[in-house]
Amino acid sequence: MTSYSLFRQNVQQNQTTCELAVEYYLQSIEQRSDLNAFLTVNTDDARQSAKEADVRFKDDTPRPLEGMVVAIKDNISTKGLTTTCGSKMLQNFKPVYNATVIERIRNAGGIIIGKTNCDEFAMGSSNENSAYGNVLHPINNEYVPGGSSGGSAVAVAGGLAHTSLGSDTGGSIRQPAAFCGIIGFKPTYGRISRYGLVAFASSLDQIGPFANSIEDTALLLDTMSGHDPLDSTTANLPPTQSFYALHHHDDNVTVGVLPDEMLEGCNEDVISAYHNCIQKLRTSGYSITTVEIPGKSAWIPTYYILATAEASANLSRFDGIRYGFRGPENEGMDVFTSTRSLGFGPEVKRRIMLGTYVLSSGYYDAYYKKGQQARRLVHNGYKEIFAACDVLFLPTTPSTAFKFGEKSKDPVSMYLSDLYTVSANLAGIPAISIPVGNGANSMPLGMQLQAAEFEDEKLLRIAKHTMDLFA
């Protein structure tokens, strides 16, 4: 797994070219087609972009991401390139515009290699919910790669691209990053434009990168961040400068850690690795303080009430009339019924029904309104935590990757895979998963760092140092 930063050095030293890199990745995608990581490969455009990138390197005018090969989750709009969201509902849909992040990556010299498989409409934790088949783990095909951005994680972990983009609504970048042994970063809500991201839960969704190095993560953040007039939820802030600040040393960093009782539900591999990492942090000079996050038992219920309610509203646009799949019926309400019955998979239907229920008359106050109140408590709780520490260190997932079929028939067990990730989405704070070794089953382990809102640059600096420490 080669980082883009190292690749760029090699290009500048005339040891390789962007064309060679693109050909290598195209061959790798074909050779590892069994992984089912890609739904669409952008062959011709990638080759042309590579030629243009080599000219810029030769002319000594490379842009920040010149020649970076990037895979894109298939719920991010790409002009003229099929965008399915992993669903039959959009099986032949080609957007007429690019998402803002795609425009910014292209303008910075990035090369879009293709679109990656994902759980349908980003709903899932295992990549077993795609209408186009499971994504397989590159280390052991019996295990899930995580979800919903499983294809994007496998593209990086399997050596099929330098970096990739995913979306994170409740952990869909960080969880597969942990399962696949790579970096997965969810920026602060509003740091990166969501324009062109097919909405699951609009107040929770955030686009973010997968990478093999913090340097590559920082480059993508700096490129994609900044206010976007096409997305009213983006913060009115300039792009970050995190790449150039990575080597700045933060003095007297205090790391918040969880008490043992908040590790209930984690397996022994995760608990042991967590304690070992804390000891390394302590001996390297970090100040360690134990913090309580109020309402942990309410995180999952709160998240699934709010996320499904928003999904119910957002997915109402898929009706067989305007675009996308259309069912066989042609009369009145039968069009809607057949289209949505045949176009959506079981997990999406489950969440739409749950969301419609919590928004319905008589249940809105009992569920949705209380969910919003609980979300405010999570947000306020994090404010108290970051008044006492610079970053919070916690597990990314309660276990390493599980096997296919192990949890697919038990939705509650599957949802608990997001136990330590959903709180960052509820609070809108930045969070990153970094690899810390392997469990007893030889599958990767990930740990998570979280920081206060818009402290993305500080979070990446501390993440870089801790990754070096844990290596």
GROMACS .gro file of C-alpha atoms in nm:
model
  471
    1MET     CA    1   0.000   0.000   0.000
    2THR     CA    2   0.177   0.312  -0.127
    3SER     CA    3   0.089   0.657  -0.002
    4TYR     CA    4   0.038   0.938  -0.251
    5SER     CA    5   0.298   1.151  -0.072
    6LEU     CA    6   0.567   0.889  -0.141
    7PHE     CA    7   0.444   0.840  -0.498
    8ARG     CA    8   0.467   1.214  -0.563
    9GLN     CA    9   0.829   1.218  -0.446
   10ASN     CA   10   0.907   0.930  -0.680
   11VAL     CA   11   0.747   1.111  -0.975
   12GLN     CA   12   0.944   1.427  -0.903
   13GLN     CA   13   1.263   1.217  -0.891
   14ASN     CA   14   1.175   1.062  -1.231
   15GLN     CA   15   1.141   0.714  -1.078
   16THR     CA   16   0.785   0.662  -1.205
   17THR     CA   17   0.502   0.842  -1.387
   18CYS     CA   18   0.132   0.908  -1.338
   19GLU     CA   19   0.055   0.700  -1.647
   20LEU     CA   20   0.235   0.401  -1.498
   21ALA     CA   21   0.047   0.446  -1.171
   22VAL     CA   22  -0.292   0.458  -1.341
   23GLU     CA   23  -0.213   0.149  -1.551
   24TYR     CA   24  -0.098  -0.032  -1.237
   25TYR     CA   25  -0.420   0.049  -1.055
   26LEU     CA   26  -0.640  -0.040  -1.353
   27GLN     CA   27  -0.468  -0.378  -1.376
   28SER     CA   28  -0.501  -0.429  -1.000
   29ILE     CA   29  -0.874  -0.350  -1.013
   30GLU     CA   30  -0.918  -0.606  -1.291
   31GLN     CA   31  -0.705  -0.869  -1.117
   32ARG     CA   32  -0.891  -0.821  -0.787
   33SER     CA   33  -1.238  -0.798  -0.939
   34ASP     CA   34  -1.332  -1.079  -0.699
   35LEU     CA   35  -1.332  -0.820  -0.419
   36ASN     CA   36  -1.624  -0.645  -0.592
   37ALA     CA   37  -1.492  -0.311  -0.467
   38PHE     CA   38  -1.572  -0.118  -0.786
   39LEU     CA   39  -1.906  -0.076  -0.961
   40THR     CA   40  -1.774   0.150  -1.239
   41VAL     CA   41  -1.415   0.195  -1.361
   42ASN     CA   42  -1.335   0.530  -1.520
   43THR     CA   43  -1.070   0.391  -1.755
   44ASP     CA   44  -1.046   0.636  -2.045
   45ASP     CA   45  -1.079   0.952  -1.838
   46ALA     CA   46  -0.823   0.827  -1.584
   47ARG     CA   47  -0.568   0.754  -1.859
   48GLN     CA   48  -0.618   1.097  -2.014
   49SER     CA   49  -0.588   1.269  -1.676
   50ALA     CA   50  -0.265   1.078  -1.608
   51LYS     CA   51  -0.111   1.203  -1.934
   52GLU     CA   52  -0.201   1.560  -1.841
   53ALA     CA   53  -0.057   1.513  -1.493
   54ASP     CA   54   0.276   1.391  -1.631
   55VAL     CA   55   0.297   1.703  -1.850
   56ARG     CA   56   0.246   1.923  -1.546
   57PHE     CA   57   0.518   1.740  -1.351
   58LYS     CA   58   0.751   1.775  -1.649
   59ASP     CA   59   0.673   2.148  -1.670
   60ASP     CA   60   0.724   2.179  -1.293
   61THR     CA   61   0.367   2.305  -1.245
   62PRO     CA   62   0.203   2.023  -1.046
   63ARG     CA   63  -0.108   2.101  -0.845
   64PRO     CA   64  -0.157   1.983  -0.482
   65LEU     CA   65  -0.311   1.645  -0.577
   66GLU     CA   66  -0.144   1.603  -0.916
   67GLY     CA   67  -0.163   1.237  -1.014
   68MET     CA   68  -0.338   1.121  -0.695
   69VAL     CA   69  -0.556   0.823  -0.791
   70VAL     CA   70  -0.885   0.856  -0.602
   71ALA     CA   71  -1.177   0.611  -0.583
   72ILE     CA   72  -1.521   0.758  -0.514
   73LYS     CA   73  -1.807   0.605  -0.316
   74ASP     CA   74  -2.103   0.548  -0.545
   75ASN     CA   75  -2.334   0.786  -0.359
   76ILE     CA   76  -2.129   1.092  -0.463
   77SER     CA   77  -2.238   1.247  -0.792
   78THR     CA   78  -1.998   1.225  -1.086
   79LYS     CA   79  -2.102   1.388  -1.412
   80GLY     CA   80  -2.164   1.130  -1.684
   81LEU     CA   81  -2.044   0.845  -1.461
   82THR     CA   82  -2.300   0.601  -1.322
   83THR     CA   83  -2.396   0.677  -0.961
   84THR     CA   84  -2.608   0.395  -0.818
   85CYS     CA   85  -2.586   0.437  -0.438
   86GLY     CA   86  -2.557   0.057  -0.437
   87SER     CA   87  -2.928   0.039  -0.523
   88LYS     CA   88  -3.141  -0.106  -0.800
   89MET     CA   89  -3.335   0.221  -0.777
   90LEU     CA   90  -3.048   0.407  -0.948
   91GLN     CA   91  -2.893   0.125  -1.150
   92ASN     CA   92  -2.847   0.331  -1.470
   93PHE     CA   93  -2.847   0.683  -1.327
   94LYS     CA   94  -2.581   0.921  -1.460
   95PRO     CA   95  -2.576   1.264  -1.293
   96VAL     CA   96  -2.551   1.577  -1.507
   97TYR     CA   97  -2.324   1.750  -1.257
   98ASN     CA   98  -2.029   1.680  -1.028
   99ALA     CA   99  -2.039   1.699  -0.652
  100THR     CA  100  -1.840   1.994  -0.518
  101VAL     CA  101  -1.575   1.759  -0.375
  102ILE     CA  102  -1.528   1.601  -0.719
  103GLU     CA  103  -1.481   1.944  -0.880
  104ARG     CA  104  -1.227   2.043  -0.616
  105ILE     CA  105  -1.031   1.718  -0.642
  106ARG     CA  106  -1.019   1.739  -1.022
  107ASN     CA  107  -0.914   2.104  -1.012
  108ALA     CA  108  -0.631   2.008  -0.775
  109GLY     CA  109  -0.505   1.738  -1.013
  110GLY     CA  110  -0.670   1.430  -0.867
  111ILE     CA  111  -0.754   1.138  -1.098
  112ILE     CA  112  -1.093   0.971  -1.052
  113ILE     CA  113  -1.030   0.599  -1.108
  114GLY     CA  114  -1.388   0.480  -1.055
  115LYS     CA  115  -1.693   0.442  -0.831
  116THR     CA  116  -1.691   0.202  -0.537
  117ASN     CA  117  -1.953  -0.040  -0.410
  118CYS     CA  118  -2.141   0.046  -0.092
  119ASP     CA  119  -2.435  -0.054   0.123
  120GLU     CA  120  -2.756   0.062  -0.043
  121PHE     CA  121  -2.803   0.437   0.011
  122ALA     CA  122  -2.522   0.415   0.269
  123MET     CA  123  -2.734   0.208   0.507
  124GLY     CA  124  -2.532  -0.073   0.661
  125SER     CA  125  -2.226  -0.173   0.860
  126SER     CA  126  -2.101  -0.471   0.661
  127ASN     CA  127  -2.148  -0.402   0.288
  128GLU     CA  128  -2.394  -0.692   0.270
  129ASN     CA  129  -2.676  -0.457   0.164
  130SER     CA  130  -2.560  -0.360  -0.185
  131ALA     CA  131  -2.785  -0.455  -0.476
  132TYR     CA  132  -2.465  -0.544  -0.663
  133GLY     CA  133  -2.322  -0.802  -0.425
  134ASN     CA  134  -2.098  -0.810  -0.120
  135VAL     CA  135  -1.762  -0.638  -0.106
  136LEU     CA  136  -1.500  -0.885   0.017
  137HIS     CA  137  -1.229  -0.813   0.271
  138PRO     CA  138  -0.885  -0.801   0.101
  139ILE     CA  139  -0.715  -0.987   0.388
  140ASN     CA  140  -0.968  -1.266   0.442
  141ASN     CA  141  -1.271  -1.304   0.215
  142GLU     CA  142  -1.475  -1.469   0.491
  143TYR     CA  143  -1.491  -1.139   0.681
  144VAL     CA  144  -1.688  -0.823   0.607
  145PRO     CA  145  -1.491  -0.508   0.515
  146GLY     CA  146  -1.732  -0.289   0.712
  147GLY     CA  147  -1.984  -0.043   0.581
  148SER     CA  148  -2.138   0.144   0.440
  149SER     CA  149  -1.825   0.266   0.258
  150GLY     CA  150  -1.679  -0.084   0.228
  151GLY     CA  151  -1.578  -0.054  -0.137
  152SER     CA  152  -1.386   0.267  -0.073
  153ALA     CA  153  -1.204   0.112   0.223
  154VAL     CA  154  -1.113  -0.199   0.023
  155ALA     CA  155  -0.992   0.016  -0.268
  156VAL     CA  156  -0.725   0.167  -0.042
  157ALA     CA  157  -0.651  -0.139   0.174
  158GLY     CA  158  -0.635  -0.365  -0.132
  159GLY     CA  159  -0.396  -0.139  -0.323
  160LEU     CA  160  -0.650  -0.037  -0.589
  161ALA     CA  161  -0.610   0.341  -0.544
  162HIS     CA  162  -0.393   0.588  -0.354
  163THR     CA  163  -0.694   0.722  -0.162
  164SER     CA  164  -1.072   0.716  -0.171
  165LEU     CA  165  -1.378   0.908  -0.058
  166GLY     CA  166  -1.662   0.776   0.153
  167SER     CA  167  -1.953   0.920   0.346
  168ASP     CA  168  -1.998   0.895   0.721
  169THR     CA  169  -2.347   0.922   0.873
  170GLY     CA  170  -2.291   0.711   1.183
  171GLY     CA  171  -1.945   0.562   1.131
  172SER     CA  172  -1.948   0.458   0.766
  173ILE     CA  173  -1.592   0.581   0.706
  174ARG     CA  174  -1.433   0.503   1.042
  175GLN     CA  175  -1.576   0.153   1.092
  176PRO     CA  176  -1.459   0.007   0.757
  177ALA     CA  177  -1.125   0.186   0.800
  178ALA     CA  178  -1.081   0.007   1.133
  179PHE     CA  179  -1.186  -0.328   0.986
  180CYS     CA  180  -0.946  -0.288   0.691
  181GLY     CA  181  -0.645  -0.147   0.878
  182ILE     CA  182  -0.629   0.199   0.718
  183ILE     CA  183  -0.705   0.562   0.808
  184GLY     CA  184  -1.063   0.689   0.788
  185PHE     CA  185  -1.147   1.050   0.869
  186LYS     CA  186  -1.486   1.214   0.931
  187PRO     CA  187  -1.439   1.592   0.931
  188THR     CA  188  -1.647   1.836   1.132
  189TYR     CA  189  -2.003   1.865   1.000
  190GLY     CA  190  -2.001   2.165   0.767
  191ARG     CA  191  -1.627   2.155   0.700
  192ILE     CA  192  -1.677   1.988   0.359
  193SER     CA  193  -1.960   2.051   0.114
  194ARG     CA  194  -2.230   1.785   0.084
  195TYR     CA  195  -2.349   1.922  -0.251
  196GLY     CA  196  -2.376   1.620  -0.481
  197LEU     CA  197  -2.384   1.364  -0.199
  198VAL     CA  198  -2.705   1.162  -0.225
  199ALA     CA  199  -2.865   1.229   0.112
  200PHE     CA  200  -2.929   0.960   0.372
  201ALA     CA  201  -2.961   1.177   0.686
  202SER     CA  202  -2.883   1.536   0.596
  203SER     CA  203  -2.795   1.658   0.946
  204LEU     CA  204  -2.553   1.368   1.002
  205ASP     CA  205  -2.396   1.292   0.660
  206GLN     CA  206  -2.037   1.400   0.598
  207ILE     CA  207  -1.794   1.321   0.314
  208GLY     CA  208  -1.443   1.221   0.416
  209PRO     CA  209  -1.128   1.041   0.297
  210PHE     CA  210  -0.966   0.699   0.335
  211ALA     CA  211  -0.586   0.691   0.310
  212ASN     CA  212  -0.269   0.509   0.410
  213SER     CA  213  -0.106   0.817   0.563
  214ILE     CA  214  -0.209   1.122   0.761
  215GLU     CA  215  -0.030   1.336   0.500
  216ASP     CA  216  -0.264   1.211   0.227
  217THR     CA  217  -0.562   1.261   0.457
  218ALA     CA  218  -0.456   1.621   0.522
  219LEU     CA  219  -0.406   1.693   0.152
  220LEU     CA  220  -0.759   1.578   0.073
  221LEU     CA  221  -0.908   1.773   0.363
  222ASP     CA  222  -0.731   2.092   0.253
  223THR     CA  223  -0.852   2.041  -0.105
  224MET     CA  224  -1.215   1.962  -0.025
  225SER     CA  225  -1.278   2.200   0.266
  226GLY     CA  226  -1.401   2.557   0.254
  227HIS     CA  227  -1.735   2.729   0.213
  228ASP     CA  228  -1.956   2.624  -0.077
  229PRO     CA  229  -2.241   2.855  -0.184
  230LEU     CA  230  -2.420   2.547  -0.320
  231ASP     CA  231  -2.445   2.396   0.030
  232SER     CA  232  -2.595   2.618   0.299
  233THR     CA  233  -2.471   2.384   0.573
  234THR     CA  234  -2.103   2.447   0.499
  235ALA     CA  235  -1.928   2.671   0.748
  236ASN     CA  236  -1.824   3.015   0.626
  237LEU     CA  237  -1.458   2.930   0.674
  238PRO     CA  238  -1.159   2.918   0.438
  239PRO     CA  239  -1.001   2.584   0.338
  240THR     CA  240  -0.790   2.420   0.606
  241GLN     CA  241  -0.409   2.428   0.598
  242SER     CA  242  -0.363   2.101   0.784
  243PHE     CA  243  -0.092   1.951   0.559
  244TYR     CA  244   0.152   2.231   0.632
  245ALA     CA  245   0.073   2.221   1.003
  246LEU     CA  246   0.126   1.846   1.049
  247HIS     CA  247   0.474   1.883   1.190
  248HIS     CA  248   0.377   2.157   1.433
  249HIS     CA  249   0.421   2.023   1.786
  250ASP     CA  250   0.129   2.061   2.024
  251ASP     CA  251   0.259   2.112   2.378
  252ASN     CA  252   0.092   1.972   2.689
  253VAL     CA  253  -0.168   1.764   2.507
  254THR     CA  254  -0.431   1.609   2.731
  255VAL     CA  255  -0.597   1.291   2.605
  256GLY     CA  256  -0.933   1.190   2.743
  257VAL     CA  257  -0.991   0.816   2.782
  258LEU     CA  258  -1.294   0.608   2.876
  259PRO     CA  259  -1.341   0.433   3.212
  260ASP     CA  260  -1.348   0.054   3.194
  261GLU     CA  261  -1.725   0.040   3.242
  262MET     CA  262  -1.770   0.228   2.913
  263LEU     CA  263  -1.586  -0.054   2.734
  264GLU     CA  264  -1.871  -0.293   2.808
  265GLY     CA  265  -1.959  -0.468   2.484
  266CYS     CA  266  -1.603  -0.468   2.350
  267ASN     CA  267  -1.424  -0.798   2.301
  268GLU     CA  268  -1.094  -0.880   2.471
  269ASP     CA  269  -0.883  -0.789   2.167
  270VAL     CA  270  -1.021  -0.436   2.162
  271ILE     CA  271  -0.996  -0.385   2.539
  272SER     CA  272  -0.637  -0.513   2.551
  273ALA     CA  273  -0.531  -0.299   2.254
  274TYR     CA  274  -0.704   0.006   2.405
  275HIS     CA  275  -0.519  -0.027   2.735
  276ASN     CA  276  -0.187  -0.087   2.557
  277CYS     CA  277  -0.234   0.226   2.347
  278ILE     CA  278  -0.317   0.434   2.654
  279GLN     CA  279   0.002   0.313   2.820
  280LYS     CA  280   0.205   0.415   2.514
  281LEU     CA  281   0.043   0.758   2.517
  282ARG     CA  282   0.119   0.799   2.886
  283THR     CA  283   0.484   0.695   2.859
  284SER     CA  284   0.538   0.924   2.559
  285GLY     CA  285   0.442   1.230   2.760
  286TYR     CA  286   0.072   1.276   2.699
  287SER     CA  287  -0.138   1.375   2.996
  288ILE     CA  288  -0.415   1.117   3.042
  289THR     CA  289  -0.748   1.196   3.205
  290THR     CA  290  -1.049   0.968   3.242
  291VAL     CA  291  -1.374   1.124   3.120
  292GLU     CA  292  -1.737   1.024   3.133
  293ILE     CA  293  -1.954   1.065   2.824
  294PRO     CA  294  -2.312   1.097   2.946
  295GLY     CA  295  -2.587   0.891   2.792
  296LYS     CA  296  -2.382   0.625   2.613
  297SER     CA  297  -2.675   0.383   2.632
  298ALA     CA  298  -2.887   0.634   2.438
  299TRP     CA  299  -2.642   0.691   2.150
  300ILE     CA  300  -2.764   0.409   1.927
  301PRO     CA  301  -3.140   0.463   1.985
  302THR     CA  302  -3.102   0.839   1.935
  303TYR     CA  303  -2.904   0.793   1.617
  304TYR     CA  304  -3.143   0.541   1.462
  305ILE     CA  305  -3.450   0.750   1.546
  306LEU     CA  306  -3.308   1.065   1.388
  307ALA     CA  307  -3.127   0.901   1.095
  308THR     CA  308  -3.425   0.691   0.988
  309ALA     CA  309  -3.661   0.987   1.018
  310GLU     CA  310  -3.441   1.191   0.784
  311ALA     CA  311  -3.400   0.892   0.551
  312SER     CA  312  -3.776   0.854   0.528
  313ALA     CA  313  -3.803   1.212   0.406
  314ASN     CA  314  -3.497   1.209   0.179
  315LEU     CA  315  -3.584   0.884   0.002
  316SER     CA  316  -3.941   0.989  -0.070
  317ARG     CA  317  -3.811   1.145  -0.393
  318PHE     CA  318  -3.748   0.800  -0.544
  319ASP     CA  319  -4.093   0.739  -0.686
  320GLY     CA  320  -4.041   0.602  -1.039
  321ILE     CA  321  -4.168   0.922  -1.198
  322ARG     CA  322  -3.877   1.162  -1.236
  323TYR     CA  323  -3.569   0.942  -1.270
  324GLY     CA  324  -3.426   0.606  -1.176
  325PHE     CA  325  -3.589   0.264  -1.166
  326ARG     CA  326  -3.961   0.231  -1.241
  327GLY     CA  327  -4.177  -0.065  -1.147
  328PRO     CA  328  -4.396  -0.252  -1.397
  329GLU     CA  329  -4.725  -0.089  -1.291
  330ASN     CA  330  -4.854   0.217  -1.476
  331GLU     CA  331  -5.168   0.322  -1.287
  332GLY     CA  332  -5.181   0.582  -1.008
  333MET     CA  333  -5.042   0.474  -0.672
  334ASP     CA  334  -4.948   0.135  -0.817
  335VAL     CA  335  -4.652   0.308  -0.984
  336PHE     CA  336  -4.515   0.422  -0.648
  337THR     CA  337  -4.588   0.093  -0.475
  338SER     CA  338  -4.423  -0.131  -0.735
  339THR     CA  339  -4.128   0.103  -0.785
  340ARG     CA  340  -4.040   0.130  -0.416
  341SER     CA  341  -4.119  -0.235  -0.340
  342LEU     CA  342  -3.889  -0.362  -0.615
  343GLY     CA  343  -3.635  -0.079  -0.621
  344PHE     CA  344  -3.536  -0.073  -0.253
  345GLY     CA  345  -3.368  -0.357  -0.063
  346PRO     CA  346  -3.477  -0.496   0.277
  347GLU     CA  347  -3.255  -0.275   0.498
  348VAL     CA  348  -3.358   0.046   0.323
  349LYS     CA  349  -3.725  -0.051   0.353
  350ARG     CA  350  -3.676  -0.128   0.723
  351ARG     CA  351  -3.528   0.215   0.788
  352ILE     CA  352  -3.788   0.399   0.583
  353MET     CA  353  -4.066   0.226   0.777
  354LEU     CA  354  -3.901   0.303   1.112
  355GLY     CA  355  -3.845   0.665   1.013
  356THR     CA  356  -4.200   0.708   0.889
  357TYR     CA  357  -4.327   0.561   1.215
  358VAL     CA  358  -4.132   0.799   1.441
  359LEU     CA  359  -4.249   1.097   1.234
  360SER     CA  360  -4.613   0.991   1.231
  361SER     CA  361  -4.893   1.162   1.420
  362GLY     CA  362  -4.897   1.054   1.783
  363TYR     CA  363  -4.537   0.933   1.786
  364TYR     CA  364  -4.347   1.246   1.678
  365ASP     CA  365  -4.326   1.386   2.033
  366ALA     CA  366  -4.262   1.047   2.190
  367TYR     CA  367  -3.971   0.956   1.963
  368TYR     CA  368  -3.841   1.218   1.720
  369LYS     CA  369  -3.868   1.516   1.955
  370LYS     CA  370  -3.705   1.320   2.238
  371GLY     CA  371  -3.435   1.209   1.996
  372GLN     CA  372  -3.355   1.572   1.919
  373GLN     CA  373  -3.338   1.648   2.291
  374ALA     CA  374  -3.104   1.353   2.347
  375ARG     CA  375  -2.886   1.475   2.061
  376ARG     CA  376  -2.850   1.812   2.234
  377LEU     CA  377  -2.736   1.632   2.550
  378VAL     CA  378  -2.468   1.449   2.349
  379HIS     CA  379  -2.351   1.778   2.198
  380ASN     CA  380  -2.337   1.951   2.537
  381GLY     CA  381  -2.160   1.651   2.690
  382TYR     CA  382  -1.882   1.675   2.434
  383LYS     CA  383  -1.841   2.046   2.509
  384GLU     CA  384  -1.773   1.956   2.872
  385ILE     CA  385  -1.530   1.683   2.768
  386PHE     CA  386  -1.324   1.909   2.542
  387ALA     CA  387  -1.307   2.170   2.816
  388ALA     CA  388  -1.104   1.908   3.006
  389CYS     CA  389  -0.899   1.751   2.724
  390ASP     CA  390  -0.768   1.821   2.374
  391VAL     CA  391  -0.878   1.494   2.216
  392LEU     CA  392  -1.081   1.193   2.318
  393PHE     CA  393  -0.931   0.848   2.258
  394LEU     CA  394  -1.171   0.555   2.227
  395PRO     CA  395  -1.223   0.234   2.030
  396THR     CA  396  -1.357   0.266   1.677
  397THR     CA  397  -1.552  -0.060   1.693
  398PRO     CA  398  -1.638  -0.309   1.971
  399SER     CA  399  -1.461  -0.589   1.779
  400THR     CA  400  -1.254  -0.667   1.475
  401ALA     CA  401  -1.433  -0.754   1.150
  402PHE     CA  402  -1.698  -1.024   1.180
  403LYS     CA  403  -1.783  -1.294   0.928
  404PHE     CA  404  -2.039  -1.262   0.650
  405GLY     CA  405  -2.383  -1.368   0.772
  406GLU     CA  406  -2.285  -1.345   1.139
  407LYS     CA  407  -2.504  -1.041   1.211
  408SER     CA  408  -2.712  -0.990   0.898
  409LYS     CA  409  -3.020  -1.159   1.046
  410ASP     CA  410  -3.000  -0.961   1.371
  411PRO     CA  411  -3.037  -0.587   1.296
  412VAL     CA  412  -2.982  -0.480   1.658
  413SER     CA  413  -2.653  -0.668   1.678
  414MET     CA  414  -2.549  -0.512   1.347
  415TYR     CA  415  -2.643  -0.163   1.464
  416LEU     CA  416  -2.426  -0.205   1.775
  417SER     CA  417  -2.122  -0.213   1.545
  418ASP     CA  418  -2.166   0.167   1.541
  419LEU     CA  419  -2.161   0.197   1.921
  420TYR     CA  420  -1.851   0.420   1.940
  421THR     CA  421  -1.893   0.609   1.614
  422VAL     CA  422  -2.247   0.753   1.609
  423SER     CA  423  -2.181   1.005   1.888
  424ALA     CA  424  -1.939   1.205   1.669
  425ASN     CA  425  -2.211   1.243   1.405
  426LEU     CA  426  -2.472   1.340   1.662
  427ALA     CA  427  -2.237   1.609   1.796
  428GLY     CA  428  -2.101   1.712   1.455
  429ILE     CA  429  -1.738   1.681   1.568
  430PRO     CA  430  -1.434   1.553   1.373
  431ALA     CA  431  -1.321   1.195   1.432
  432ILE     CA  432  -1.054   0.972   1.283
  433SER     CA  433  -0.984   0.598   1.297
  434ILE     CA  434  -0.621   0.489   1.287
  435PRO     CA  435  -0.481   0.133   1.265
  436VAL     CA  436  -0.319  -0.008   1.580
  437GLY     CA  437  -0.236  -0.369   1.488
  438ASN     CA  438  -0.431  -0.694   1.460
  439GLY     CA  439  -0.660  -0.899   1.680
  440ALA     CA  440  -0.632  -1.268   1.765
  441ASN     CA  441  -0.810  -1.354   1.439
  442SER     CA  442  -0.534  -1.170   1.245
  443MET     CA  443  -0.783  -0.903   1.138
  444PRO     CA  444  -0.700  -0.532   1.180
  445LEU     CA  445  -0.785  -0.322   1.484
  446GLY     CA  446  -0.859   0.050   1.479
  447MET     CA  447  -0.873   0.315   1.749
  448GLN     CA  448  -1.046   0.650   1.727
  449LEU     CA  449  -0.952   1.007   1.811
  450GLN     CA  450  -1.217   1.278   1.840
  451ALA     CA  451  -1.179   1.654   1.885
  452ALA     CA  452  -1.397   1.961   1.932
  453GLU     CA  453  -1.587   2.115   1.640
  454PHE     CA  454  -1.358   2.262   1.372
  455GLU     CA  455  -1.044   2.135   1.547
  456ASP     CA  456  -0.979   1.913   1.242
  457GLU     CA  457  -0.623   2.038   1.194
  458LYS     CA  458  -0.525   1.974   1.556
  459LEU     CA  459  -0.687   1.631   1.538
  460LEU     CA  460  -0.480   1.533   1.232
  461ARG     CA  461  -0.157   1.655   1.395
  462ILE     CA  462  -0.220   1.449   1.708
  463ALA     CA  463  -0.332   1.152   1.497
  464LYS     CA  464  -0.005   1.163   1.303
  465HIS     CA  465   0.200   1.159   1.621
  466THR     CA  466  -0.003   0.878   1.777
  467MET     CA  467   0.019   0.671   1.458
  468ASP     CA  468   0.397   0.707   1.465
  469LEU     CA  469   0.385   0.608   1.831
  470PHE     CA  470   0.171   0.299   1.773
  471ALA     CA  471   0.360   0.181   1.463
   0.00000   0.00000   0.00000
